Amino acid sequence: MKLKKVTAGLLAGMMVLSLTACGSGENQTTEENNSTQATENQNTETDSTEDSTEDSSEVEDTASGDISGTVVITGSTSVEKILTEMKDEFCAMYPNVTIEYTGSGSSAGIKDTKAGTNNIGASSRELKEEEQEDALLTEVFAYDGIAVIVNPANEAVNDLTVEQLCDIYSGKITNWSEVGGEDGDIFVVSREESSGTRSAFEELISLEGAGGLTSGAAVSEGNGPVQAAVAENENAIGYVSFSFIDDSVKALTVGGIEATAELAKSGEYPLSRPFLFCYYEDKVGEAGKAFLEFALSEDGQMCVEDNQGIRVD
C-alpha cells in the first residue's frame, strides 16, 4: 500500500511538473509572438510615418512652388501702387522669383512687350488699333477712374463738365472765372505723351476733335509729379489716378458725378478706364504666367482694393 501511495504521489508530481512546463512553454511562445507582432507594428508605423513625411514634403514643395526666375514688367505708372503690393505678396509666396517693375508709361510698356524687352507690359488704357496683334494677349486685372484735381484753395470750383474739361485742356477756356471760379489764369497740367492716363483722359474728353492739348500746358511725368504740381499752385488743374487723391489736392465731380470706385465701376463716372497686362504666350515664362494668375486671384484682387483700385469681380 505504501508503495502504491508513493508511486501515485510520484506520478502526480510528474504530471504537475509536466503541466507547468507546458504552461511555461505556451507563455513563452505567446510572449515571443507578441514581441514579433509589436516589432511588425512598429515597423509598419515607421513606414507609415516615413510615407506621411514624404507626402507632407511633396505638398510643401507644391505649396511653396519650385518656380524661379525673373519677370520684367514695364509700363503704366498709374498701376505702380497696385503692382508694388502685388509683387511683394507674390514674391513672398514664391521666394525664388524676382519681379522687376519700371514705370515708363503705357505706350512704352506695350512697345517693350512687342520688342521683347519685357515679359509683361502694363497699360492703364485699352490698346490702340495700331498696337493690337492676334498674338499679343491682354488681361484686365483692375479698373480705375481718372480724377480731375485742383488746389484746395480753389474753393469756388467743385464741378466741371466733360465739355468744360475739353475746352480747358484745348486752350479755349483759360480763366477760372469762365467756369464759375475766381479771376485767375488756369495753369493746365498734363502728362507725357507715352502716358496711358493721358491717352485715356484725352479720349474720354474728346480732346483730339478740339485740336489737341494746348501748347501752354505743363507736362509732368507720372501721377505723383502732377499731384505735386497742383498742390503747389492755387490756379492749377490736373488729372491723376484715383489712388493719388489725398488731402493735398481736391477732386472735382465731373458732370455732377463723384470720383469714387463704385461709380467708376458702374460706368456712371465719365472718366474711367481699365488696368491691363499685355504679353505673348511664348515669352511670358512660367513665373510670368504664375504672376498673371495671382493678379486675378483673391489675394491679387485684395492688392487692387487696398490701393483704391476697382476689382474685376
Coordinates of N, CA, C and O in Angstrom, one line a residue, residues 115-275:
A115 N 8.7 94.5 -78.5 CA 10.1 94.4 -78.9 C 10.8 93.3 -78.2 O 12.0 93.0 -78.5
G116 N 10.1 92.7 -77.2 CA 10.7 91.6 -76.5 C 11.7 91.9 -75.4 O 12.5 91.1 -74.9
T117 N 11.6 93.2 -74.9 CA 12.5 93.6 -73.8 C 11.8 93.5 -72.4 O 12.5 93.9 -71.4
N118 N 10.6 93.1 -72.4 CA 10.0 92.8 -71.1 C 9.2 91.5 -71.2 O 9.1 90.9 -72.3
N119 N 8.7 90.9 -70.1 CA 7.9 89.8 -70.2 C 6.4 90.1 -70.2 O 5.6 89.5 -70.8
I120 N 6.1 91.3 -69.5 CA 4.7 91.7 -69.4 C 4.7 93.2 -69.5 O 5.5 93.9 -68.8
G121 N 3.8 93.8 -70.3 CA 3.6 95.2 -70.3 C 2.4 95.6 -69.5 O 1.4 94.8 -69.5
A122 N 2.4 96.7 -68.8 CA 1.3 97.2 -68.0 C 0.7 98.5 -68.7 O 1.5 99.4 -69.0
S123 N -0.6 98.5 -68.9 CA -1.2 99.6 -69.5 C -2.4 100.1 -68.7 O -3.1 99.2 -68.1
S124 N -2.6 101.4 -68.7 CA -3.8 101.9 -68.0 C -4.8 102.4 -69.0 O -5.5 103.4 -68.8
R125 N -4.8 101.8 -70.1 CA -5.8 102.1 -71.2 C -5.9 100.9 -72.1 O -5.1 100.0 -72.1
E126 N -7.0 100.9 -72.9 CA -7.1 99.9 -73.9 C -6.0 100.1 -75.0 O -5.5 101.2 -75.2
L127 N -5.6 99.0 -75.6 CA -4.6 99.1 -76.7 C -5.3 99.8 -77.9 O -6.4 99.5 -78.2
K128 N -4.5 100.6 -78.5 CA -5.0 101.3 -79.7 C -5.0 100.3 -80.9 O -4.3 99.3 -80.8
E129 N -5.7 100.6 -81.9 CA -5.9 99.7 -83.0 C -4.5 99.3 -83.6 O -4.3 98.2 -84.0
E130 N -3.6 100.3 -83.8 CA -2.3 100.1 -84.4 C -1.4 99.3 -83.5 O -0.4 98.7 -83.9
E131 N -1.7 99.1 -82.2 CA -0.9 98.4 -81.3 C -1.3 96.9 -81.2 O -0.6 96.1 -80.6
Q132 N -2.5 96.6 -81.6 CA -3.1 95.3 -81.5 C -2.5 94.3 -82.4 O -2.2 94.6 -83.6
E133 N -2.3 93.1 -82.0 CA -1.9 91.9 -82.8 C -2.6 90.7 -82.3 O -3.0 90.6 -81.2
D134 N -2.8 89.7 -83.2 CA -3.5 88.5 -82.8 C -2.8 87.8 -81.7 O -3.4 87.2 -80.8
A135 N -1.4 87.8 -81.8 CA -0.6 87.0 -80.8 C -0.4 87.8 -79.5 O 0.0 87.2 -78.5
L136 N -0.7 89.1 -79.5 CA -0.5 89.9 -78.3 C -1.7 89.8 -77.5 O -2.8 90.3 -77.8
L137 N -1.6 89.1 -76.3 CA -2.7 88.9 -75.4 C -2.9 90.0 -74.4 O -1.9 90.6 -74.0
T138 N -4.1 90.2 -73.9 CA -4.3 91.2 -72.9 C -5.2 90.6 -71.8 O -6.0 89.7 -72.0
E139 N -4.9 91.1 -70.6 CA -5.7 90.6 -69.4 C -6.0 91.8 -68.5 O -5.1 92.4 -68.0
V140 N -7.3 92.2 -68.3 CA -7.7 93.2 -67.4 C -7.6 92.7 -66.0 O -8.2 91.7 -65.7
F141 N -6.8 93.4 -65.1 CA -6.7 93.0 -63.7 C -7.3 94.0 -62.8 O -7.4 93.7 -61.6
A142 N -7.8 95.1 -63.3 CA -8.4 96.1 -62.4 C -9.0 97.2 -63.3 O -8.8 97.3 -64.5
Y143 N -9.8 98.0 -62.6 CA -10.4 99.2 -63.3 C -10.0 100.4 -62.4 O -9.8 100.3 -61.2
D144 N -10.0 101.6 -63.1 CA -9.6 102.8 -62.4 C -10.4 104.0 -63.0 O -10.9 103.9 -64.1
G145 N -10.5 105.0 -62.1 CA -11.1 106.2 -62.6 C -10.0 107.3 -62.6 O -9.0 107.2 -61.9
I146 N -10.2 108.3 -63.5 CA -9.2 109.4 -63.6 C -9.9 110.6 -62.9 O -11.0 111.0 -63.3
A147 N -9.2 111.0 -61.8 CA -9.8 112.1 -61.1 C -9.2 113.5 -61.6 O -8.0 113.6 -61.9
V148 N -10.1 114.4 -61.7 CA -9.7 115.8 -62.1 C -9.5 116.5 -60.7 O -10.3 116.6 -59.9
I149 N -8.2 117.1 -60.6 CA -7.9 117.7 -59.3 C -7.5 119.2 -59.5 O -7.0 119.6 -60.5
V150 N -7.8 119.9 -58.4 CA -7.4 121.3 -58.3 C -6.8 121.5 -57.0 O -6.9 120.7 -56.1
N151 N -6.3 122.7 -56.8 CA -5.7 123.1 -55.5 C -6.9 123.3 -54.5 O -7.9 123.9 -54.8
P152 N -6.7 122.8 -53.2 CA -7.8 123.0 -52.2 C -8.2 124.5 -52.0 O -9.3 124.8 -51.6
A153 N -7.3 125.4 -52.3 CA -7.6 126.8 -52.2 C -8.6 127.3 -53.2 O -9.2 128.4 -53.0
N154 N -8.8 126.5 -54.3 CA -9.8 126.9 -55.3 C -11.1 126.4 -54.8 O -11.7 125.4 -55.2
E155 N -11.7 127.2 -53.9 CA -13.0 126.8 -53.2 C -14.2 127.0 -54.1 O -15.2 126.3 -53.9
A156 N -14.1 127.9 -55.1 CA -15.3 128.2 -55.9 C -15.7 127.1 -56.9 O -16.8 127.0 -57.3
V157 N -14.7 126.4 -57.4 CA -14.9 125.4 -58.4 C -14.9 124.0 -57.8 O -13.9 123.6 -57.2
N158 N -16.1 123.3 -57.9 CA -16.2 122.0 -57.4 C -16.6 120.9 -58.4 O -16.6 119.7 -58.2
D159 N -17.1 121.5 -59.6 CA -17.6 120.5 -60.6 C -17.3 121.1 -62.0 O -17.4 122.3 -62.2
L160 N -16.9 120.3 -62.9 CA -16.8 120.6 -64.3 C -17.4 119.6 -65.2 O -17.4 118.4 -64.8
T161 N -17.9 120.0 -66.3 CA -18.5 119.0 -67.3 C -17.4 118.5 -68.1 O -16.3 119.1 -68.2
V162 N -17.7 117.4 -68.9 CA -16.7 116.9 -69.8 C -16.4 117.9 -70.9 O -15.2 118.1 -71.3
E163 N -17.4 118.7 -71.3 CA -17.2 119.7 -72.3 C -16.3 120.8 -71.8 O -15.4 121.3 -72.6
Q164 N -16.4 121.2 -70.6 CA -15.6 122.3 -70.0 C -14.2 121.8 -69.9 O -13.2 122.5 -70.1
L165 N -14.0 120.5 -69.5 CA -12.6 120.0 -69.4 C -12.0 120.0 -70.8 O -10.8 120.3 -70.9
C166 N -12.7 119.6 -71.8 CA -12.2 119.7 -73.2 C -11.7 121.1 -73.5 O -10.7 121.3 -74.1
D167 N -12.6 122.1 -73.2 CA -12.3 123.5 -73.5 C -11.0 124.0 -72.7 O -10.2 124.7 -73.3
I168 N -10.9 123.5 -71.5 CA -9.7 124.0 -70.7 C -8.5 123.3 -71.2 O -7.5 124.0 -71.4
Y169 N -8.5 122.1 -71.5 CA -7.3 121.4 -72.0 C -6.9 121.7 -73.5 O -5.8 121.5 -73.9
S170 N -7.9 122.2 -74.2 CA -7.6 122.6 -75.6 C -7.2 124.0 -75.7 O -6.7 124.5 -76.7
G171 N -7.4 124.8 -74.6 CA -7.0 126.2 -74.5 C -8.1 127.1 -74.9 O -7.9 128.4 -74.9
K172 N -9.3 126.6 -75.0 CA -10.4 127.5 -75.3 C -10.9 128.3 -74.1 O -11.2 129.5 -74.2
I173 N -10.9 127.7 -73.0 CA -11.1 128.3 -71.7 C -9.8 128.5 -71.0 O -9.1 127.5 -70.8
T174 N -9.5 129.7 -70.6 CA -8.1 130.0 -70.0 C -8.2 130.6 -68.6 O -7.2 130.8 -67.9
N175 N -9.4 131.0 -68.2 CA -9.5 131.7 -66.9 C -10.6 131.0 -66.0 O -11.7 130.6 -66.5
W176 N -10.3 130.9 -64.7 CA -11.3 130.2 -63.8 C -12.6 130.9 -63.7 O -13.6 130.3 -63.5
S177 N -12.6 132.2 -64.0 CA -13.9 132.9 -63.9 C -14.9 132.5 -65.0 O -16.1 132.6 -64.9
E178 N -14.4 131.8 -66.1 CA -15.2 131.3 -67.1 C -16.0 130.1 -66.7 O -17.0 129.7 -67.4
V179 N -15.6 129.5 -65.6 CA -16.3 128.2 -65.2 C -16.8 128.4 -63.7 O -16.9 127.4 -63.0
G180 N -17.0 129.7 -63.3 CA -17.6 129.9 -62.0 C -16.6 130.1 -60.9 O -17.0 130.2 -59.7
G181 N -15.3 130.3 -61.2 CA -14.3 130.5 -60.2 C -13.9 131.9 -60.1 O -14.4 132.8 -60.7
E182 N -12.8 132.1 -59.3 CA -12.3 133.5 -59.1 C -11.4 133.8 -60.4 O -11.0 132.9 -61.1
D183 N -11.2 135.1 -60.5 CA -10.4 135.5 -61.7 C -9.0 135.0 -61.5 O -8.3 135.2 -60.5
G184 N -8.5 134.4 -62.5 CA -7.1 133.8 -62.5 C -6.9 132.9 -63.6 O -7.7 132.1 -64.0
D185 N -5.7 133.0 -64.2 CA -5.3 132.2 -65.4 C -5.2 130.7 -64.9 O -4.6 130.4 -63.9
I186 N -5.8 129.9 -65.7 CA -5.8 128.4 -65.4 C -4.4 127.9 -65.8 O -4.0 128.0 -66.9
F187 N -3.8 127.2 -64.8 CA -2.5 126.6 -65.1 C -2.8 125.1 -65.3 O -3.1 124.3 -64.4
V188 N -2.7 124.7 -66.6 CA -3.0 123.4 -67.1 C -1.8 122.4 -66.9 O -0.8 122.7 -67.4
V189 N -2.1 121.3 -66.2 CA -1.0 120.3 -66.0 C -1.5 119.0 -66.7 O -2.6 118.5 -66.4
S190 N -0.7 118.5 -67.5 CA -1.0 117.2 -68.2 C 0.1 116.2 -68.0 O 1.0 116.4 -67.2
R191 N 0.1 115.1 -68.8 CA 1.0 114.1 -68.7 C 1.9 114.0 -69.9 O 1.5 114.5 -71.0
E192 N 3.0 113.2 -69.9 CA 3.8 113.0 -71.0 C 3.0 112.2 -72.1 O 2.1 111.5 -71.8
E193 N 3.5 112.2 -73.3 CA 2.8 111.6 -74.4 C 2.6 110.1 -74.3 O 1.7 109.5 -74.8
S194 N 3.6 109.4 -73.7 CA 3.5 108.0 -73.5 C 2.6 107.5 -72.4 O 2.4 106.3 -72.3
S195 N 2.0 108.4 -71.7 CA 1.2 108.1 -70.5 C -0.2 107.5 -71.0 O -0.9 108.1 -71.8
G196 N -0.5 106.4 -70.4 CA -1.8 105.8 -70.6 C -2.9 106.6 -70.0 O -4.0 106.7 -70.5
T197 N -2.6 107.3 -68.9 CA -3.6 108.2 -68.2 C -3.9 109.3 -69.2 O -5.1 109.7 -69.3
R198 N -2.9 109.9 -69.8 CA -3.1 111.0 -70.7 C -4.0 110.5 -71.9 O -4.9 111.2 -72.3
S199 N -3.6 109.4 -72.5 CA -4.3 108.9 -73.7 C -5.8 108.6 -73.3 O -6.7 109.0 -74.1
A200 N -6.0 108.0 -72.2 CA -7.4 107.7 -71.7 C -8.2 109.0 -71.5 O -9.3 109.1 -71.9
F201 N -7.5 109.9 -70.8 CA -8.2 111.2 -70.4 C -8.5 112.0 -71.7 O -9.7 112.4 -71.8
E202 N -7.6 112.1 -72.6 CA -7.9 112.9 -73.8 C -9.0 112.2 -74.7 O -9.8 112.9 -75.3
E203 N -9.0 110.9 -74.7 CA -10.0 110.2 -75.5 C -11.4 110.4 -74.8 O -12.4 110.6 -75.5
L204 N -11.4 110.3 -73.5 CA -12.7 110.4 -72.8 C -13.3 111.8 -72.9 O -14.5 112.0 -72.8
I205 N -12.5 112.9 -73.0 CA -13.0 114.2 -73.1 C -13.0 114.7 -74.6 O -13.3 115.9 -74.8
S206 N -12.7 113.8 -75.5 CA -12.7 114.1 -76.9 C -11.8 115.3 -77.3 O -12.2 116.2 -78.0
L207 N -10.6 115.3 -76.7 CA -9.7 116.4 -76.9 C -9.1 116.5 -78.4 O -8.9 117.6 -78.9
E208 N -8.9 115.3 -79.0 CA -8.4 115.4 -80.3 C -9.3 116.1 -81.3 O -8.8 116.9 -82.1
G209 N -10.6 116.0 -81.2 CA -11.5 116.7 -82.0 C -11.5 118.2 -81.8 O -12.0 119.0 -82.6
A210 N -11.0 118.6 -80.6 CA -10.9 120.0 -80.3 C -9.6 120.7 -80.6 O -9.3 121.8 -80.3
G211 N -8.7 119.9 -81.3 CA -7.4 120.4 -81.7 C -6.3 119.9 -80.8 O -5.1 120.3 -81.1
G212 N -6.6 119.1 -79.9 CA -5.5 118.5 -79.0 C -5.1 119.4 -77.9 O -5.7 120.5 -77.6
L213 N -4.1 119.0 -77.1 CA -3.7 119.7 -75.9 C -3.1 121.1 -76.2 O -2.3 121.2 -77.2
T214 N -3.5 122.0 -75.4 CA -3.0 123.4 -75.5 C -1.5 123.4 -75.4 O -0.9 122.7 -74.6
S215 N -0.8 124.3 -76.2 CA 0.6 124.4 -76.1 C 1.1 125.0 -74.8 O 2.3 124.9 -74.5
G216 N 0.2 125.6 -74.1 CA 0.5 126.3 -72.8 C 0.5 125.3 -71.6 O 0.8 125.7 -70.5
A217 N 0.2 124.0 -71.9 CA 0.1 123.1 -70.8 C 1.5 122.7 -70.3 O 2.5 122.6 -71.0
A218 N 1.6 122.5 -69.0 CA 2.8 122.0 -68.4 C 2.7 120.5 -68.4 O 1.7 119.9 -68.1
V219 N 3.8 119.8 -68.7 CA 3.8 118.3 -68.8 C 4.6 117.7 -67.7 O 5.8 118.1 -67.5
S220 N 4.0 116.8 -67.0 CA 4.7 116.2 -65.8 C 4.7 114.7 -66.1 O 3.7 114.1 -66.6
E221 N 5.8 114.0 -65.8 CA 5.9 112.6 -66.0 C 5.5 111.8 -64.7 O 6.3 111.8 -63.7
G222 N 4.4 111.2 -64.7 CA 3.9 110.4 -63.6 C 2.8 111.1 -62.8 O 2.7 112.3 -62.8
N223 N 2.0 110.3 -62.2 CA 0.9 110.8 -61.4 C 1.4 111.6 -60.2 O 0.8 112.7 -59.9
G224 N 2.4 111.2 -59.6 CA 3.0 111.9 -58.4 C 3.4 113.3 -58.7 O 3.0 114.3 -58.0
P225 N 4.1 113.6 -59.8 CA 4.5 114.9 -60.2 C 3.3 115.8 -60.5 O 3.3 117.0 -60.2
V226 N 2.3 115.2 -61.2 CA 1.1 116.0 -61.4 C 0.4 116.4 -60.1 O 0.0 117.6 -60.0
Q227 N 0.3 115.5 -59.2 CA -0.3 115.8 -57.9 C 0.4 116.9 -57.2 O -0.1 117.8 -56.7
A228 N 1.8 116.8 -57.2 CA 2.6 117.8 -56.6 C 2.5 119.2 -57.2 O 2.4 120.2 -56.5
A229 N 2.4 119.2 -58.5 CA 2.3 120.5 -59.3 C 1.0 121.2 -58.9 O 0.9 122.4 -58.7
V230 N -0.1 120.4 -58.8 CA -1.4 121.0 -58.5 C -1.4 121.5 -57.0 O -2.0 122.5 -56.7
A231 N -0.8 120.7 -56.1 CA -0.8 121.0 -54.7 C 0.0 122.3 -54.5 O -0.2 123.0 -53.5
E232 N 0.9 122.6 -55.4 CA 1.8 123.8 -55.2 C 1.3 125.1 -55.8 O 1.8 126.2 -55.6
N233 N 0.2 125.0 -56.7 CA -0.3 126.1 -57.4 C -1.8 126.3 -57.3 O -2.5 125.4 -57.7
E234 N -2.2 127.4 -56.7 CA -3.6 127.6 -56.5 C -4.5 127.7 -57.7 O -5.7 127.4 -57.7
N235 N -3.9 128.0 -58.9 CA -4.6 128.1 -60.1 C -4.5 126.8 -61.0 O -4.9 126.9 -62.2
A236 N -3.9 125.8 -60.5 CA -3.6 124.6 -61.3 C -4.8 123.7 -61.4 O -5.6 123.6 -60.5
I237 N -4.8 122.9 -62.5 CA -5.7 121.8 -62.7 C -4.9 120.6 -63.3 O -4.0 120.8 -64.1
G238 N -5.3 119.4 -62.9 CA -4.6 118.3 -63.4 C -5.5 117.0 -63.3 O -6.6 117.1 -62.9
Y239 N -5.0 115.9 -63.7 CA -5.7 114.7 -63.6 C -4.8 113.5 -63.2 O -3.6 113.5 -63.6
V240 N -5.3 112.7 -62.3 CA -4.5 111.6 -61.8 C -5.4 110.4 -61.6 O -6.6 110.4 -61.6
S241 N -4.7 109.2 -61.4 CA -5.4 108.0 -61.0 C -6.0 108.2 -59.6 O -5.6 109.0 -58.8
F242 N -7.1 107.5 -59.4 CA -7.9 107.6 -58.1 C -6.9 107.4 -56.9 O -7.1 108.0 -55.9
S243 N -6.0 106.6 -57.1 CA -5.1 106.2 -55.9 C -4.2 107.4 -55.5 O -3.5 107.3 -54.5
F244 N -4.2 108.5 -56.3 CA -3.4 109.6 -56.0 C -4.2 110.8 -55.4 O -3.7 111.9 -55.3
I245 N -5.4 110.5 -55.0 CA -6.2 111.5 -54.4 C -5.9 111.5 -52.9 O -6.0 110.5 -52.2
D246 N -5.5 112.7 -52.4 CA -5.3 112.8 -50.9 C -5.6 114.3 -50.5 O -6.1 115.1 -51.3
D247 N -5.2 114.6 -49.3 CA -5.6 115.9 -48.7 C -4.8 117.1 -49.4 O -5.2 118.3 -49.2
S248 N -3.8 116.8 -50.1 CA -3.0 117.9 -50.8 C -3.7 118.5 -52.0 O -3.3 119.5 -52.5
V249 N -4.7 117.8 -52.5 CA -5.5 118.2 -53.7 C -7.0 118.1 -53.5 O -7.4 117.4 -52.5
K250 N -7.8 118.6 -54.3 CA -9.2 118.5 -54.3 C -9.7 117.8 -55.5 O -9.5 118.3 -56.6
A251 N -10.4 116.7 -55.4 CA -11.0 116.1 -56.6 C -12.4 116.7 -56.9 O -13.2 116.8 -56.0
L252 N -12.5 117.1 -58.1 CA -13.8 117.6 -58.6 C -14.8 116.5 -59.0 O -14.4 115.4 -59.4
T253 N -16.1 116.9 -58.9 CA -17.0 116.0 -59.6 C -17.1 116.3 -61.1 O -16.7 117.4 -61.5
V254 N -17.4 115.4 -61.9 CA -17.4 115.6 -63.3 C -18.9 115.4 -63.8 O -19.4 114.3 -63.7
G255 N -19.5 116.4 -64.2 CA -20.9 116.3 -64.6 C -21.8 116.0 -63.5 O -22.8 115.4 -63.6
G256 N -21.3 116.4 -62.3 CA -22.1 116.1 -61.1 C -21.9 114.8 -60.4 O -22.5 114.4 -59.4
I257 N -21.0 114.0 -61.0 CA -20.7 112.6 -60.6 C -19.4 112.6 -59.8 O -18.4 113.0 -60.3
E258 N -19.5 112.0 -58.6 CA -18.3 112.0 -57.7 C -17.3 111.0 -58.2 O -17.7 109.9 -58.7
A259 N -16.0 111.3 -58.0 CA -15.0 110.3 -58.4 C -14.8 109.2 -57.3 O -13.9 109.3 -56.5
T260 N -15.6 108.2 -57.4 CA -15.5 107.1 -56.5 C -15.3 105.8 -57.3 O -15.7 105.7 -58.5
A261 N -14.8 104.8 -56.7 CA -14.6 103.5 -57.3 C -15.9 102.8 -57.7 O -16.0 102.3 -58.8
E262 N -16.9 102.9 -56.8 CA -18.2 102.3 -57.1 C -18.8 103.0 -58.4 O -19.4 102.2 -59.2
L263 N -18.8 104.3 -58.5 CA -19.4 105.0 -59.6 C -18.6 104.8 -60.9 O -19.2 104.8 -62.0
A264 N -17.3 104.6 -60.7 CA -16.5 104.3 -61.9 C -16.8 102.9 -62.5 O -16.9 102.7 -63.7
K265 N -16.9 102.0 -61.5 CA -17.1 100.6 -62.0 C -18.5 100.4 -62.6 O -18.7 99.7 -63.5
S266 N -19.5 101.2 -62.0 CA -20.8 101.1 -62.6 C -21.0 101.8 -63.9 O -22.0 101.6 -64.6
G267 N -19.9 102.6 -64.3 CA -20.0 103.3 -65.5 C -20.6 104.7 -65.4 O -20.7 105.5 -66.4
E268 N -21.1 105.1 -64.2 CA -21.7 106.4 -64.1 C -20.7 107.5 -64.1 O -20.9 108.6 -64.6
Y269 N -19.5 107.3 -63.5 CA -18.5 108.3 -63.5 C -17.9 108.4 -64.9 O -17.4 107.3 -65.5
P270 N -17.8 109.5 -65.6 CA -17.4 109.6 -67.0 C -16.0 109.3 -67.3 O -15.7 108.9 -68.5
L271 N -15.1 109.4 -66.4 CA -13.7 109.2 -66.7 C -13.1 108.0 -66.0 O -12.5 108.0 -65.0
S272 N -13.4 106.8 -66.6 CA -12.9 105.6 -66.1 C -12.2 104.8 -67.2 O -12.5 105.0 -68.4
R273 N -11.3 103.8 -66.8 CA -10.6 103.1 -67.8 C -10.1 101.8 -67.1 O -10.1 101.6 -65.9
P274 N -9.6 100.8 -68.0 CA -9.1 99.5 -67.4 C -7.6 99.6 -67.1 O -6.9 100.4 -67.7
F275 N -7.2 98.8 -66.2 CA -5.8 98.5 -66.0 C -5.5 97.1 -66.6 O -6.3 96.1 -66.2

